Every structure is written in C-alpha cells, then in structure tokens.
Amino acid sequence: MAPELSVNAQDGAVPDSLVVVSNREPYSHERDDDGEIRVQSAAGGLTSALDPVMQSRGGTWVAWGSGDADMAVAEEGIVEVPPSAPTYDLKRVPLSDAAVQGYYYGYANQVLWPLCHEDTGRMWAEPAYWEQYRAVNEQFAEAVDAVADADQSVWFQDYHLALAPRLVRQRRPDTTLLQFWHIPWPAPSVFRHCPHSDALLDGLLACDVIGFHTTAYAEQFLHCVDSAFPAATVDTDGGIVTRSCDKTRAVANPLGIDVEGVRDRARAADVTSIRDTVLGGSRSDTSIRLALGVERLDYSKGIPERIEALAHLWDRRPDLRREFTYVQKASRTREGIAAYRRYRADVVDAVERVNDRFGTDDWQPIVYTEAKLDNETLAGLYRAAEVAVVTPHRDGMNLVAHEYPAACVDGDGSLVLSELAGAATHLDGALTVNPHDIEAIADAIERAFELDEAETRDRLSRLQDGVEALDSSQWVARQFSAGQSL
Ligand code: F6P
C-alpha cells in the first residue's frame, strides 16, 4: 500500500458515540408463518465490523427498515438493539415499494454496481431510478438530521448513499462526515459512463473522509474528481481534495474480518458431520478431498468460468475425477433484477452439465447448495475444504478470501484467488489467477491439490499473517484517524 494514502489507527480517534448510516440494517424483525415476530441479525463484513463498535460506543444506526415487522416493533422508527441486551438505537427508514424498486433494484444495483465493477454493458440508467435514488438519499439525510446530536460524527456506508453526505452537510455545516465505499471504485474512463457522475462526486465530497479497500481505488476516485472538477485542487499523493468549502481526504482503509471469531468457530466445528451433511451420507467417503466456493449469485463472482475450469481439469486429468469434489455454496440475491435471475439459472445449468458429464454412481463432481449456513457451519466447511476458489471478475475486497485462511486451523488449505479482488492486493500466499482465464483457473486448482505439505503450510501461514494484519478491530479506528489530520 502506498504510504501516502494509507492510515494508521490512533488511540482515542473513535468518538464516544456515533451515527452509522447504511442500506442494510444490523437487525431486522420478521414475521414467521405463525405470525410470531423474530429477530434476525445480518451476516456480512459491514455488520460484523460495526456492530461491536456500536455496542461498545453507543449511538444510532440508521438503515432501511426492510423487515416486514420492523415498523411494528419500533417507536417513531426507533428500536433499541441488540434486542437481547440493548446498547444502541436502530433508526429504521421505511421505503415504499416504488422506492425499493428505483433506489435499490434500480440505481444502486443496475447503475452503480455494474459501473463500479467495470461491467458497463449491464448498466441500465432508467430516469426513474435516479429520481428514486435522490429521494431515498434525501429520506436518509432527514433521518440522520432527526437523530444525530450536534457533536456526533456521521459515517455513511457504501454506494447506496453517495448523495446523502451533501444533503446532511447542507443541514449541518460543522458535523464530521465520513464514508466508506465497500465496492471497487472504477477507472475514470469507466466512471464517465455514468450520466450522473458529477452529482455523485459532489455528494461524496461533502465528506471529511472517504475510505476505500485499496490504494488503487482511492487513486481512481481522486483522478475522477480531478477530471470532473477542474477548479478543485487534487493532491493525489496526499489524498486530499480541496473544493470550495470542502476538504476531503481519500484513504485506503482495507476491511478485514474478526479473525479470532472465525478461528474459534472453526476449532469448535464438527467437521466430519458438516462434511457428511453437505456431501450427503452416501457420498461422504472421507478419501474424497474438497474444494469450495462460497458466494452470492452475483455476476461479478466468476462462477461459470470456475465451473468450466473444473470441467477442463476433470477432462484432461481423469485421475482427478474421484479425487476431489467441488462444493459451491451459493446464496440467492437481488432477484428483482433479471440479470441475477438469469445468472442463477446459468450457474445451475452449468453445474448440471458438469455433473451429467463426469458424475458416476458413487461420485458427484459438484455439490451445489443454496442452504442457509450459520457461521459455525460455514467455518467448519472452510476447515473441511483443502482448497478454496475465489475468482471474482472484480471485488471490492472479498472477505471469503480472509475467512478461509483464518478457518484453516489445522495448518493446511490453499487459496486460489482472482488477481482482480481487492484481497489480492493485501494477501500474500494465494495462487492468483486471471478470473477470465479458464485454463489458468484449472491449472491453479490442480496445483493447489498437488502442492507439497511444506509449500502449503508456508503459503497458508503468509495468508494468515495478512488476514491478521487486517483484523476488523482496527478498521473503525483507522477511518476516524484519517479525519484527525485534516
Ligand atoms: O459488497 C457490497 C454489498 O453491499 C455488501 O455490503 C453486502 O454484504 C452485499 O453487497 C450484499 O448486497 P445486498 O445488500 O444487495 O444484498
């Protein structure tokens, strides 16, 4: 990481109480089939990094109230969380169906998501999407204004909320505003495809600090600002933009995982029984080795290329056919968007084709599951797998690439990693591949299974060092430290 855009955590940087703003909420209330209301806590990197901080510091988390019983249990939209032992407030923003369609399924996920993943052919910028995106960002800004005390810092999360910082700044000129962009920031030549590129940059530049997973994303953001606003002063080495009354620092602040938490769960897991459950009793032959992929069914994840690579490998190496099984743990996602529904169908078809071609009575080459796995089971599955394959076309960071090495508590396990995931910038020891290069993916999986023990251990140990260095506990402190030197 270039020293200029990176930042160290300073003691005392995190305020005593803060306001976090994100699209997804950390806890939702849902009604089950019997009409009982149940609380669900969100999985994912954002919640697992921020919920502990909110629990220890207190404050308010503002988010879309997406659970069907969310508003029923809230007073004026506010509910205290965690429900078992409340320590902070969750302010729920209710969104109409039209708002969800235009803001979430529309602008956020059919304009900004493909744009930032540099997949502009999938962008669809319906004018109504932008209108809803603006209106929902305004709704979030109003909610922040209603709950934030004068001295509280406000931290926005992700691409759903690019306009809200400016809308809050207009109401509160002196509040410290921060943003973390969890997905990649594209090259200027790509960002220009967006019809609202200047408005998005203007919204973000209301922040004092904007964080990215890598130096490259921070630099690309600065280059975009430089070309959009000639009157702004952009110090690309120092990461500072000065424009009218705004001074914004862009930093590389990579988000990792709760390493000890993953390790503890992996140590506690009953690996044999998890293996049996996932593979199915009749196929649980312990001599069969496992490779694993874990992802949302998102077109940025490179799953079809990986399945094709497996087909190439089993084709040219018949001796590997019963040697290992590939487990694809997939989660359905964003199915209000046709491209996601098509992607899921394509993945399922590809799995079936490979299984039909290579499968035998006693061996299923690919086990595909959409089962919801709790964190304990997932950690056990990581531990059971000898190889993890993480090959997104593009990914802000990719926390599976952190979780897998952390869960390899037996000292074995190899990671095949896309060179275009943010994680590849920070982690050393993986077998890196171009995610479009089917032969290279096949070669890397083959090699991963054939590494000798010393090299496997050495690579894993380097991976684990990198994962530990980015433990999520310092992430919040680094973000706030970046604001202190402005
Ligand atoms: O990676 C970006 C992100 O928004 C994450 O914050 C989140 O875990 C993931 O995508 C899931 O997306 P969604 O909220 O659309 O289900």
Short mmCIF file of C-alpha atoms and ligand atoms in Angstrom, two decimals:
data_model
loop_
_atom_site.label_atom_id
_atom_site.label_comp_id
_atom_site.label_asym_id
_atom_site.label_seq_id
_atom_site.Cartn_x
_atom_site.Cartn_y
_atom_site.Cartn_z
CA MET A 1 0.00 0.00 0.00
CA ALA A 2 1.42 3.43 -0.86
CA PRO A 3 2.21 5.12 2.46
CA GLU A 4 0.56 8.41 1.50
CA LEU A 5 -2.95 7.01 1.13
CA SER A 6 -2.79 4.52 3.97
CA VAL A 7 -3.57 5.48 7.53
CA ASN A 8 -2.65 4.21 11.00
CA ALA A 9 -5.12 3.81 13.82
CA GLN A 10 -4.57 6.43 16.53
CA ASP A 11 -5.62 5.95 20.14
CA GLY A 12 -8.75 7.85 21.02
CA ALA A 13 -9.74 8.51 17.42
CA VAL A 14 -13.11 6.74 17.67
CA PRO A 15 -15.73 9.05 19.17
CA ASP A 16 -17.67 8.03 22.27
CA SER A 17 -20.90 7.91 20.35
CA LEU A 18 -21.57 7.94 16.62
CA VAL A 19 -24.15 7.69 13.88
CA VAL A 20 -23.70 4.95 11.27
CA VAL A 21 -25.81 5.03 8.10
CA SER A 22 -26.19 2.04 5.78
CA ASN A 23 -28.66 0.49 3.39
CA ARG A 24 -28.87 -2.85 5.24
CA GLU A 25 -29.80 -2.93 8.92
CA PRO A 26 -27.87 -4.95 11.53
CA TYR A 27 -31.08 -6.45 12.98
CA SER A 28 -34.42 -6.97 11.28
CA HIS A 29 -37.76 -8.10 12.64
CA GLU A 30 -39.64 -10.61 10.51
CA ARG A 31 -42.96 -12.34 10.98
CA ASP A 32 -42.77 -16.11 10.59
CA ASP A 33 -45.54 -18.36 9.23
CA ASP A 34 -47.24 -18.49 12.66
CA GLY A 35 -47.33 -14.71 12.88
CA GLU A 36 -44.58 -14.69 15.54
CA ILE A 37 -42.09 -11.87 15.24
CA ARG A 38 -38.47 -13.00 15.15
CA VAL A 39 -35.25 -11.02 15.12
CA GLN A 40 -32.61 -11.78 12.53
CA SER A 41 -29.11 -10.41 12.74
CA ALA A 42 -27.38 -9.62 9.47
CA ALA A 43 -24.38 -11.61 8.35
CA GLY A 44 -21.60 -9.89 6.40
CA GLY A 45 -18.49 -7.83 6.85
CA LEU A 46 -20.13 -4.48 7.44
CA THR A 47 -22.25 -5.63 10.36
CA SER A 48 -19.58 -7.77 11.94
CA ALA A 49 -17.14 -4.82 11.89
CA LEU A 50 -19.55 -2.10 13.02
CA ASP A 51 -21.96 -3.81 15.40
CA PRO A 52 -19.29 -4.43 18.11
CA VAL A 53 -18.20 -0.78 17.89
CA MET A 54 -21.77 0.45 18.14
CA GLN A 55 -22.34 -1.88 21.06
CA SER A 56 -19.34 -0.53 22.94
CA ARG A 57 -19.68 3.17 21.97
CA GLY A 58 -23.42 3.64 21.60
CA GLY A 59 -25.21 5.98 19.24
CA THR A 60 -27.63 5.42 16.40
CA TRP A 61 -27.52 3.20 13.31
CA VAL A 62 -29.76 4.49 10.52
CA ALA A 63 -30.83 1.92 7.89
CA TRP A 64 -33.63 0.82 5.59
CA GLY A 65 -36.30 -0.94 7.66
CA SER A 66 -36.62 -3.90 5.32
CA GLY A 67 -38.12 -6.48 7.73
CA ASP A 68 -41.89 -6.98 7.44
CA ALA A 69 -42.37 -6.44 11.20
CA ASP A 70 -39.71 -3.74 11.56
CA MET A 71 -42.05 -0.82 12.00
CA ALA A 72 -44.47 -2.74 14.23
CA VAL A 73 -41.82 -3.12 16.94
CA ALA A 74 -40.31 0.38 16.60
CA GLU A 75 -41.35 3.63 18.21
CA GLU A 76 -41.08 6.54 15.80
CA GLY A 77 -38.99 4.17 13.70
CA ILE A 78 -36.50 3.53 16.51
CA VAL A 79 -35.79 0.23 18.21
CA GLU A 80 -33.06 -0.49 20.73
CA VAL A 81 -30.59 -3.19 19.73
CA PRO A 82 -29.17 -5.78 20.13
CA PRO A 83 -32.62 -6.95 21.22
CA SER A 84 -31.20 -9.28 23.91
CA ALA A 85 -29.13 -6.55 25.64
CA PRO A 86 -29.73 -3.13 24.05
CA THR A 87 -26.83 -0.72 23.82
CA TYR A 88 -27.65 1.50 20.84
CA ASP A 89 -30.57 2.75 18.75
CA LEU A 90 -31.52 1.49 15.32
CA LYS A 91 -33.45 4.13 13.35
CA ARG A 92 -35.36 2.46 10.54
CA VAL A 93 -36.08 4.33 7.32
CA PRO A 94 -39.29 2.97 5.76
CA LEU A 95 -39.13 2.71 1.97
CA SER A 96 -42.13 2.41 -0.33
CA ASP A 97 -42.22 -0.37 -2.94
CA ALA A 98 -41.54 2.21 -5.65
CA ALA A 99 -38.54 3.49 -3.70
CA VAL A 100 -37.12 -0.02 -3.27
CA GLN A 101 -37.57 -0.68 -6.98
CA GLY A 102 -35.99 2.58 -8.12
CA TYR A 103 -33.33 3.13 -5.47
CA TYR A 104 -32.20 -0.42 -4.53
CA TYR A 105 -33.03 -2.65 -7.52
CA GLY A 106 -32.70 0.27 -9.88
CA TYR A 107 -30.00 2.88 -9.34
CA ALA A 108 -27.86 1.15 -6.71
CA ASN A 109 -27.81 -2.26 -8.35
CA GLN A 110 -28.36 -1.61 -12.06
CA VAL A 111 -26.28 1.54 -12.39
CA LEU A 112 -23.71 1.87 -9.60
CA TRP A 113 -22.98 -1.82 -9.02
CA PRO A 114 -22.14 -2.66 -12.67
CA LEU A 115 -20.41 0.72 -13.10
CA CYS A 116 -18.08 0.18 -10.15
CA HIS A 117 -17.43 -3.42 -11.17
CA GLU A 118 -16.48 -2.05 -14.60
CA ASP A 119 -19.24 -4.00 -16.33
CA THR A 120 -20.95 -1.09 -18.06
CA GLY A 121 -22.76 -3.32 -20.58
CA ARG A 122 -25.08 -4.29 -17.72
CA MET A 123 -25.88 -0.68 -16.73
CA TRP A 124 -29.46 0.43 -17.22
CA ALA A 125 -29.99 4.04 -16.16
CA GLU A 126 -33.78 4.39 -16.20
CA PRO A 127 -34.56 8.06 -15.35
CA ALA A 128 -36.95 6.98 -12.57
CA TYR A 129 -34.09 5.13 -10.87
CA TRP A 130 -32.14 8.33 -10.40
CA GLU A 131 -35.19 10.17 -9.11
CA GLN A 132 -35.80 7.46 -6.52
CA TYR A 133 -32.12 7.29 -5.59
CA ARG A 134 -32.13 11.03 -4.93
CA ALA A 135 -35.40 10.86 -2.98
CA VAL A 136 -34.22 7.95 -0.80
CA ASN A 137 -30.88 9.66 -0.11
CA GLU A 138 -32.94 12.69 0.98
CA GLN A 139 -35.01 10.42 3.25
CA PHE A 140 -31.81 9.08 4.84
CA ALA A 141 -30.45 12.62 5.28
CA GLU A 142 -33.67 13.67 7.06
CA ALA A 143 -33.47 10.63 9.31
CA VAL A 144 -29.85 11.45 10.20
CA ASP A 145 -30.78 15.05 10.92
CA ALA A 146 -33.55 13.87 13.22
CA VAL A 147 -31.36 11.56 15.33
CA ALA A 148 -27.80 12.96 15.29
CA ASP A 149 -26.64 15.14 18.20
CA ALA A 150 -24.69 18.26 17.30
CA ASP A 151 -21.34 16.71 18.22
CA GLN A 152 -21.83 13.24 16.76
CA SER A 153 -19.86 12.15 13.70
CA VAL A 154 -21.88 10.52 10.94
CA TRP A 155 -20.45 7.59 8.98
CA PHE A 156 -22.14 6.60 5.70
CA GLN A 157 -21.59 3.15 4.21
CA ASP A 158 -21.40 2.17 0.59
CA TYR A 159 -22.74 3.03 -2.84
CA HIS A 160 -26.38 3.27 -1.81
CA LEU A 161 -25.66 6.57 -0.08
CA ALA A 162 -23.49 8.72 -2.33
CA LEU A 163 -25.76 11.78 -2.23
CA ALA A 164 -26.75 11.74 1.45
CA PRO A 165 -23.47 13.30 2.72
CA ARG A 166 -24.07 16.52 0.75
CA LEU A 167 -27.70 16.61 1.89
CA VAL A 168 -26.61 16.30 5.52
CA ARG A 169 -23.79 18.83 5.05
CA GLN A 170 -26.34 21.40 3.83
CA ARG A 171 -28.18 20.97 7.12
CA ARG A 172 -25.07 20.65 9.32
CA PRO A 173 -22.02 22.56 8.10
CA ASP A 174 -19.84 21.58 11.09
CA THR A 175 -20.56 17.88 11.53
CA THR A 176 -17.76 15.40 10.78
CA LEU A 177 -18.96 13.22 7.91
CA LEU A 178 -17.29 10.03 6.75
CA GLN A 179 -17.99 7.49 4.03
CA PHE A 180 -16.67 4.01 3.27
CA TRP A 181 -17.06 2.71 -0.28
CA HIS A 182 -17.22 -1.09 0.07
CA ILE A 183 -17.07 -1.93 -3.65
CA PRO A 184 -14.38 -1.07 -6.22
CA TRP A 185 -14.01 2.49 -7.48
CA PRO A 186 -13.71 2.36 -11.28
CA ALA A 187 -11.16 3.95 -13.61
CA PRO A 188 -12.07 7.48 -14.81
CA SER A 189 -12.71 6.22 -18.36
CA VAL A 190 -15.36 3.86 -16.92
CA PHE A 191 -16.82 6.30 -14.40
CA ARG A 192 -17.58 8.68 -17.29
CA HIS A 193 -20.24 6.21 -18.47
CA CYS A 194 -22.43 7.30 -15.59
CA PRO A 195 -24.89 10.04 -16.57
CA HIS A 196 -24.79 11.40 -13.00
CA SER A 197 -21.07 11.14 -12.34
CA ASP A 198 -20.59 14.78 -11.26
CA ALA A 199 -23.56 14.71 -8.88
CA LEU A 200 -22.24 11.51 -7.25
CA LEU A 201 -18.78 13.02 -6.76
CA ASP A 202 -20.28 16.22 -5.41
CA GLY A 203 -22.31 14.22 -2.87
CA LEU A 204 -19.26 12.30 -1.68
CA LEU A 205 -17.02 15.37 -1.48
CA ALA A 206 -19.20 16.70 1.32
CA CYS A 207 -17.42 14.10 3.49
CA ASP A 208 -14.30 14.81 5.51
CA VAL A 209 -13.02 11.30 4.88
CA ILE A 210 -13.82 8.70 2.25
CA GLY A 211 -12.32 5.24 2.67
CA PHE A 212 -11.65 2.51 0.10
CA HIS A 213 -10.30 -1.01 0.40
CA THR A 214 -7.21 -0.33 -1.73
CA THR A 215 -4.88 2.48 -2.71
CA ALA A 216 -5.80 1.89 -6.36
CA TYR A 217 -9.50 2.61 -5.73
CA ALA A 218 -8.63 5.75 -3.72
CA GLU A 219 -6.36 6.94 -6.52
CA GLN A 220 -9.01 6.28 -9.16
CA PHE A 221 -11.50 8.28 -7.12
CA LEU A 222 -9.04 11.19 -6.94
CA HIS A 223 -8.44 11.01 -10.71
CA CYS A 224 -12.21 11.09 -11.32
CA VAL A 225 -12.54 14.20 -9.13
CA ASP A 226 -9.61 15.81 -10.91
CA SER A 227 -11.12 15.35 -14.34
CA ALA A 228 -14.69 16.27 -13.30
CA PHE A 229 -13.90 19.45 -11.35
CA PRO A 230 -11.01 21.46 -12.85
CA ALA A 231 -11.47 24.14 -10.17
CA ALA A 232 -10.79 21.64 -7.38
CA THR A 233 -7.26 21.15 -6.04
CA VAL A 234 -6.45 17.46 -6.00
CA ASP A 235 -3.33 16.31 -4.17
CA THR A 236 -3.17 12.75 -5.45
CA ASP A 237 -0.09 11.88 -3.37
CA GLY A 238 -1.56 13.10 -0.11
CA GLY A 239 -5.10 12.04 -0.98
CA ILE A 240 -6.60 15.48 -0.30
CA VAL A 241 -9.25 17.26 -2.38
CA THR A 242 -9.98 20.93 -1.74
CA ARG A 243 -13.07 22.27 -3.48
CA SER A 244 -14.99 25.40 -2.44
CA CYS A 245 -15.61 24.93 1.31
CA ASP A 246 -14.98 21.19 1.19
CA LYS A 247 -11.77 19.45 2.18
CA THR A 248 -11.91 15.69 1.76
CA ARG A 249 -9.32 13.05 2.48
CA ALA A 250 -9.40 9.83 0.42
CA VAL A 251 -7.72 6.91 2.17
CA ALA A 252 -7.02 3.23 1.69
CA ASN A 253 -8.51 1.52 4.73
CA PRO A 254 -8.93 -2.20 4.00
CA LEU A 255 -11.68 -4.01 5.91
CA GLY A 256 -10.88 -7.47 7.22
CA ILE A 257 -12.68 -9.92 9.49
CA ASP A 258 -12.95 -10.81 13.16
CA VAL A 259 -10.09 -13.31 12.89
CA GLU A 260 -10.37 -14.82 16.36
CA GLY A 261 -14.12 -15.26 15.97
CA VAL A 262 -13.69 -17.25 12.75
CA ARG A 263 -10.88 -19.32 14.29
CA ASP A 264 -12.93 -20.12 17.37
CA ARG A 265 -15.88 -21.25 15.28
CA ALA A 266 -13.62 -23.38 13.07
CA ARG A 267 -12.00 -25.02 16.11
CA ALA A 268 -15.40 -25.78 17.62
CA ALA A 269 -16.89 -27.18 14.39
CA ASP A 270 -17.73 -30.85 13.99
CA VAL A 271 -16.00 -31.09 10.63
CA THR A 272 -16.93 -34.71 9.95
CA SER A 273 -20.61 -34.15 10.47
CA ILE A 274 -20.60 -30.90 8.44
CA ARG A 275 -18.85 -32.74 5.61
CA ASP A 276 -21.42 -35.54 5.77
CA THR A 277 -24.33 -33.12 5.77
CA VAL A 278 -23.04 -31.10 2.84
CA LEU A 279 -21.94 -34.07 0.74
CA GLY A 280 -24.90 -36.28 1.67
CA GLY A 281 -24.40 -39.54 3.60
CA SER A 282 -23.79 -41.79 0.59
CA ARG A 283 -21.08 -39.54 -0.83
CA SER A 284 -19.27 -38.79 2.38
CA ASP A 285 -16.31 -41.03 1.59
CA THR A 286 -13.54 -39.39 3.61
CA SER A 287 -10.93 -40.13 0.94
CA ILE A 288 -12.57 -37.57 -1.36
CA ARG A 289 -10.90 -34.19 -0.98
CA LEU A 290 -12.90 -30.95 -1.09
CA ALA A 291 -12.63 -27.71 -3.00
CA LEU A 292 -15.03 -24.94 -2.03
CA GLY A 293 -16.58 -21.75 -3.41
CA VAL A 294 -18.80 -19.51 -1.28
CA GLU A 295 -20.62 -16.57 -2.80
CA ARG A 296 -23.80 -14.66 -3.54
CA LEU A 297 -25.13 -15.47 -7.01
CA ASP A 298 -23.77 -12.22 -8.37
CA TYR A 299 -22.50 -11.92 -11.95
CA SER A 300 -19.30 -10.30 -10.68
CA LYS A 301 -18.28 -13.51 -8.89
CA GLY A 302 -16.97 -15.52 -11.87
CA ILE A 303 -18.78 -18.76 -11.00
CA PRO A 304 -19.44 -20.02 -14.60
CA GLU A 305 -15.77 -19.65 -15.56
CA ARG A 306 -14.80 -21.61 -12.46
CA ILE A 307 -17.21 -24.42 -13.31
CA GLU A 308 -15.88 -24.50 -16.85
CA ALA A 309 -12.35 -24.65 -15.42
CA LEU A 310 -13.33 -27.67 -13.32
CA ALA A 311 -14.71 -29.35 -16.45
CA HIS A 312 -11.40 -28.70 -18.25
CA LEU A 313 -9.47 -30.11 -15.33
CA TRP A 314 -11.53 -33.29 -14.98
CA ASP A 315 -11.41 -33.70 -18.76
CA ARG A 316 -7.64 -33.57 -19.08
CA ARG A 317 -6.92 -35.28 -15.75
CA PRO A 318 -9.30 -38.28 -15.47
CA ASP A 319 -7.29 -39.41 -12.43
CA LEU A 320 -8.61 -36.37 -10.53
CA ARG A 321 -12.24 -37.31 -11.18
CA ARG A 322 -12.88 -39.14 -7.96
CA GLU A 323 -10.04 -37.43 -6.19
CA PHE A 324 -11.97 -34.28 -5.24
CA THR A 325 -15.47 -32.83 -5.15
CA TYR A 326 -16.18 -29.15 -5.59
CA VAL A 327 -18.78 -27.66 -3.22
CA GLN A 328 -20.48 -24.48 -4.40
CA LYS A 329 -22.27 -22.70 -1.58
CA ALA A 330 -24.43 -20.10 -3.33
CA SER A 331 -26.81 -17.50 -1.90
CA ARG A 332 -29.71 -16.12 -3.89
CA THR A 333 -29.52 -12.37 -4.19
CA ARG A 334 -31.18 -9.31 -5.81
CA GLU A 335 -33.68 -11.48 -7.67
CA GLY A 336 -35.82 -8.47 -8.52
CA ILE A 337 -33.26 -7.93 -11.31
CA ALA A 338 -33.46 -10.11 -14.44
CA ALA A 339 -29.67 -10.36 -14.82
CA TYR A 340 -29.43 -12.00 -11.38
CA ARG A 341 -32.22 -14.47 -12.14
CA ARG A 342 -30.52 -15.39 -15.43
CA TYR A 343 -27.16 -15.74 -13.73
CA ARG A 344 -28.55 -18.18 -11.18
CA ALA A 345 -30.16 -20.26 -13.95
CA ASP A 346 -26.86 -20.28 -15.89
CA VAL A 347 -24.90 -21.43 -12.84
CA VAL A 348 -27.41 -24.19 -12.05
CA ASP A 349 -27.34 -25.37 -15.71
CA ALA A 350 -23.55 -25.37 -15.78
CA VAL A 351 -23.40 -27.45 -12.59
CA GLU A 352 -25.88 -29.96 -14.02
CA ARG A 353 -23.94 -30.25 -17.28
CA VAL A 354 -20.68 -30.98 -15.48
CA ASN A 355 -22.34 -33.48 -13.13
CA ASP A 356 -24.03 -35.25 -16.08
CA ARG A 357 -20.76 -35.42 -17.97
CA PHE A 358 -18.39 -36.61 -15.24
CA GLY A 359 -20.56 -37.95 -12.42
CA THR A 360 -20.64 -41.67 -11.56
CA ASP A 361 -22.80 -43.80 -9.29
CA ASP A 362 -20.58 -43.10 -6.34
CA TRP A 363 -19.18 -39.64 -7.12
CA GLN A 364 -20.89 -36.30 -7.71
CA PRO A 365 -18.30 -33.86 -9.09
CA ILE A 366 -20.07 -30.66 -7.94
CA VAL A 367 -22.28 -30.36 -4.90
CA TYR A 368 -24.32 -27.19 -5.26
CA THR A 369 -26.18 -25.86 -2.25
CA GLU A 370 -28.27 -22.78 -1.57
CA ALA A 371 -28.87 -23.86 2.04
CA LYS A 372 -28.50 -21.08 4.60
CA LEU A 373 -25.49 -21.98 6.70
CA ASP A 374 -24.88 -20.47 10.10
CA ASN A 375 -21.43 -19.04 10.81
CA GLU A 376 -20.36 -22.13 12.77
CA THR A 377 -21.23 -24.49 9.92
CA LEU A 378 -19.55 -22.24 7.39
CA ALA A 379 -16.36 -22.14 9.45
CA GLY A 380 -16.44 -25.95 9.64
CA LEU A 381 -16.92 -26.19 5.89
CA TYR A 382 -13.93 -23.93 5.30
CA ARG A 383 -11.89 -26.14 7.60
CA ALA A 384 -13.02 -29.27 5.76
CA ALA A 385 -12.00 -27.88 2.36
CA GLU A 386 -8.44 -28.35 1.17
CA VAL A 387 -8.82 -25.69 -1.48
CA ALA A 388 -10.97 -22.54 -1.66
CA VAL A 389 -11.60 -20.94 -5.04
CA VAL A 390 -12.39 -17.20 -5.02
CA THR A 391 -12.37 -15.91 -8.59
CA PRO A 392 -14.49 -12.76 -8.96
CA HIS A 393 -14.13 -10.64 -12.09
CA ARG A 394 -13.85 -7.69 -9.72
CA ASP A 395 -14.47 -7.38 -5.99
CA GLY A 396 -14.00 -4.51 -3.53
CA MET A 397 -12.22 -6.81 -1.08
CA ASN A 398 -13.84 -10.29 -0.80
CA LEU A 399 -13.98 -11.45 2.79
CA VAL A 400 -14.27 -15.16 1.92
CA ALA A 401 -10.61 -14.84 0.94
CA HIS A 402 -9.96 -13.75 4.55
CA GLU A 403 -12.31 -16.18 6.29
CA TYR A 404 -10.98 -19.29 4.58
CA PRO A 405 -7.33 -18.98 5.71
CA ALA A 406 -8.45 -17.91 9.18
CA ALA A 407 -10.59 -21.07 9.45
CA CYS A 408 -7.73 -23.36 8.34
CA VAL A 409 -6.76 -24.03 11.94
CA ASP A 410 -5.13 -27.38 11.09
CA GLY A 411 -2.39 -25.59 9.13
CA ASP A 412 -3.43 -26.88 5.72
CA GLY A 413 -5.52 -25.26 3.00
CA SER A 414 -4.78 -23.45 -0.26
CA LEU A 415 -6.48 -20.42 -1.74
CA VAL A 416 -6.98 -19.84 -5.47
CA LEU A 417 -7.63 -16.10 -5.72
CA SER A 418 -8.57 -13.71 -8.50
CA GLU A 419 -5.92 -11.07 -9.04
CA LEU A 420 -8.79 -8.59 -9.52
CA ALA A 421 -10.22 -8.96 -6.00
CA GLY A 422 -9.16 -6.27 -3.51
CA ALA A 423 -7.96 -9.12 -1.26
CA ALA A 424 -5.21 -9.96 -3.80
CA THR A 425 -3.65 -6.54 -3.12
CA HIS A 426 -3.31 -7.27 0.55
CA LEU A 427 -2.85 -11.03 0.92
CA ASP A 428 0.30 -12.91 0.02
CA GLY A 429 0.40 -16.71 -0.34
CA ALA A 430 -2.59 -17.37 -2.62
CA LEU A 431 -2.36 -18.95 -6.08
CA THR A 432 -3.51 -15.94 -8.05
CA VAL A 433 -5.32 -16.14 -11.38
CA ASN A 434 -6.95 -14.01 -14.03
CA PRO A 435 -10.65 -14.79 -13.38
CA HIS A 436 -11.43 -14.93 -17.12
CA ASP A 437 -8.61 -17.35 -17.88
CA ILE A 438 -10.32 -20.73 -17.68
CA GLU A 439 -7.15 -22.76 -18.26
CA ALA A 440 -5.28 -20.75 -15.63
CA ILE A 441 -8.04 -21.40 -13.08
CA ALA A 442 -7.92 -25.12 -13.92
CA ASP A 443 -4.11 -25.08 -13.54
CA ALA A 444 -4.32 -23.29 -10.20
CA ILE A 445 -6.87 -25.74 -8.77
CA GLU A 446 -4.73 -28.64 -10.00
CA ARG A 447 -1.63 -27.10 -8.46
CA ALA A 448 -3.42 -26.36 -5.19
CA PHE A 449 -4.22 -30.05 -4.79
CA GLU A 450 -0.66 -31.05 -5.63
CA LEU A 451 1.38 -28.63 -3.52
CA ASP A 452 3.66 -30.38 -1.11
CA GLU A 453 2.99 -30.01 2.59
CA ALA A 454 5.81 -27.52 3.21
CA GLU A 455 4.66 -25.15 0.49
CA THR A 456 1.01 -25.46 1.53
CA ARG A 457 1.91 -24.56 5.11
CA ASP A 458 4.18 -21.72 4.04
CA ARG A 459 1.56 -20.19 1.75
CA LEU A 460 -1.17 -20.58 4.35
CA SER A 461 0.95 -19.03 7.05
CA ARG A 462 1.62 -15.99 4.83
CA LEU A 463 -2.09 -15.73 4.10
CA GLN A 464 -2.92 -15.95 7.78
CA ASP A 465 -0.39 -13.20 8.60
CA GLY A 466 -2.05 -10.92 6.04
CA VAL A 467 -5.52 -11.69 7.33
CA GLU A 468 -4.47 -10.99 10.91
CA ALA A 469 -2.88 -7.69 9.93
CA LEU A 470 -6.24 -6.53 8.58
CA ASP A 471 -8.34 -7.76 11.51
CA SER A 472 -11.53 -5.70 11.55
CA SER A 473 -10.92 -4.39 15.07
CA GLN A 474 -8.68 -1.57 13.77
CA TRP A 475 -10.76 -0.61 10.75
CA VAL A 476 -13.06 1.85 12.51
CA ALA A 477 -10.17 3.49 14.34
CA ARG A 478 -8.21 3.93 11.08
CA GLN A 479 -11.18 5.59 9.38
CA PHE A 480 -11.62 8.12 12.21
CA SER A 481 -7.86 8.68 12.50
CA ALA A 482 -7.80 9.81 8.88
CA GLY A 483 -10.13 12.69 9.78
CA GLN A 484 -7.93 13.89 12.62
CA SER A 485 -5.10 15.10 10.43
CA LEU A 486 -7.29 17.22 8.15
O1 F6P B 1 -20.37 -5.83 -1.23
C1 F6P B 1 -21.27 -4.81 -1.22
C2 F6P B 1 -22.53 -5.18 -0.51
O2 F6P B 1 -23.43 -4.12 -0.45
C3 F6P B 1 -22.23 -5.61 0.89
O3 F6P B 1 -22.17 -4.54 1.77
C4 F6P B 1 -23.31 -6.58 1.13
O4 F6P B 1 -22.92 -7.57 2.02
C5 F6P B 1 -23.53 -7.21 -0.20
O5 F6P B 1 -23.13 -6.28 -1.14
C6 F6P B 1 -24.94 -7.73 -0.28
O6 F6P B 1 -25.74 -6.97 -1.07
P1 F6P B 1 -27.25 -6.68 -0.80
O7 F6P B 1 -27.31 -5.76 0.37
O8 F6P B 1 -27.71 -6.06 -2.07
O9 F6P B 1 -27.91 -7.98 -0.50
#
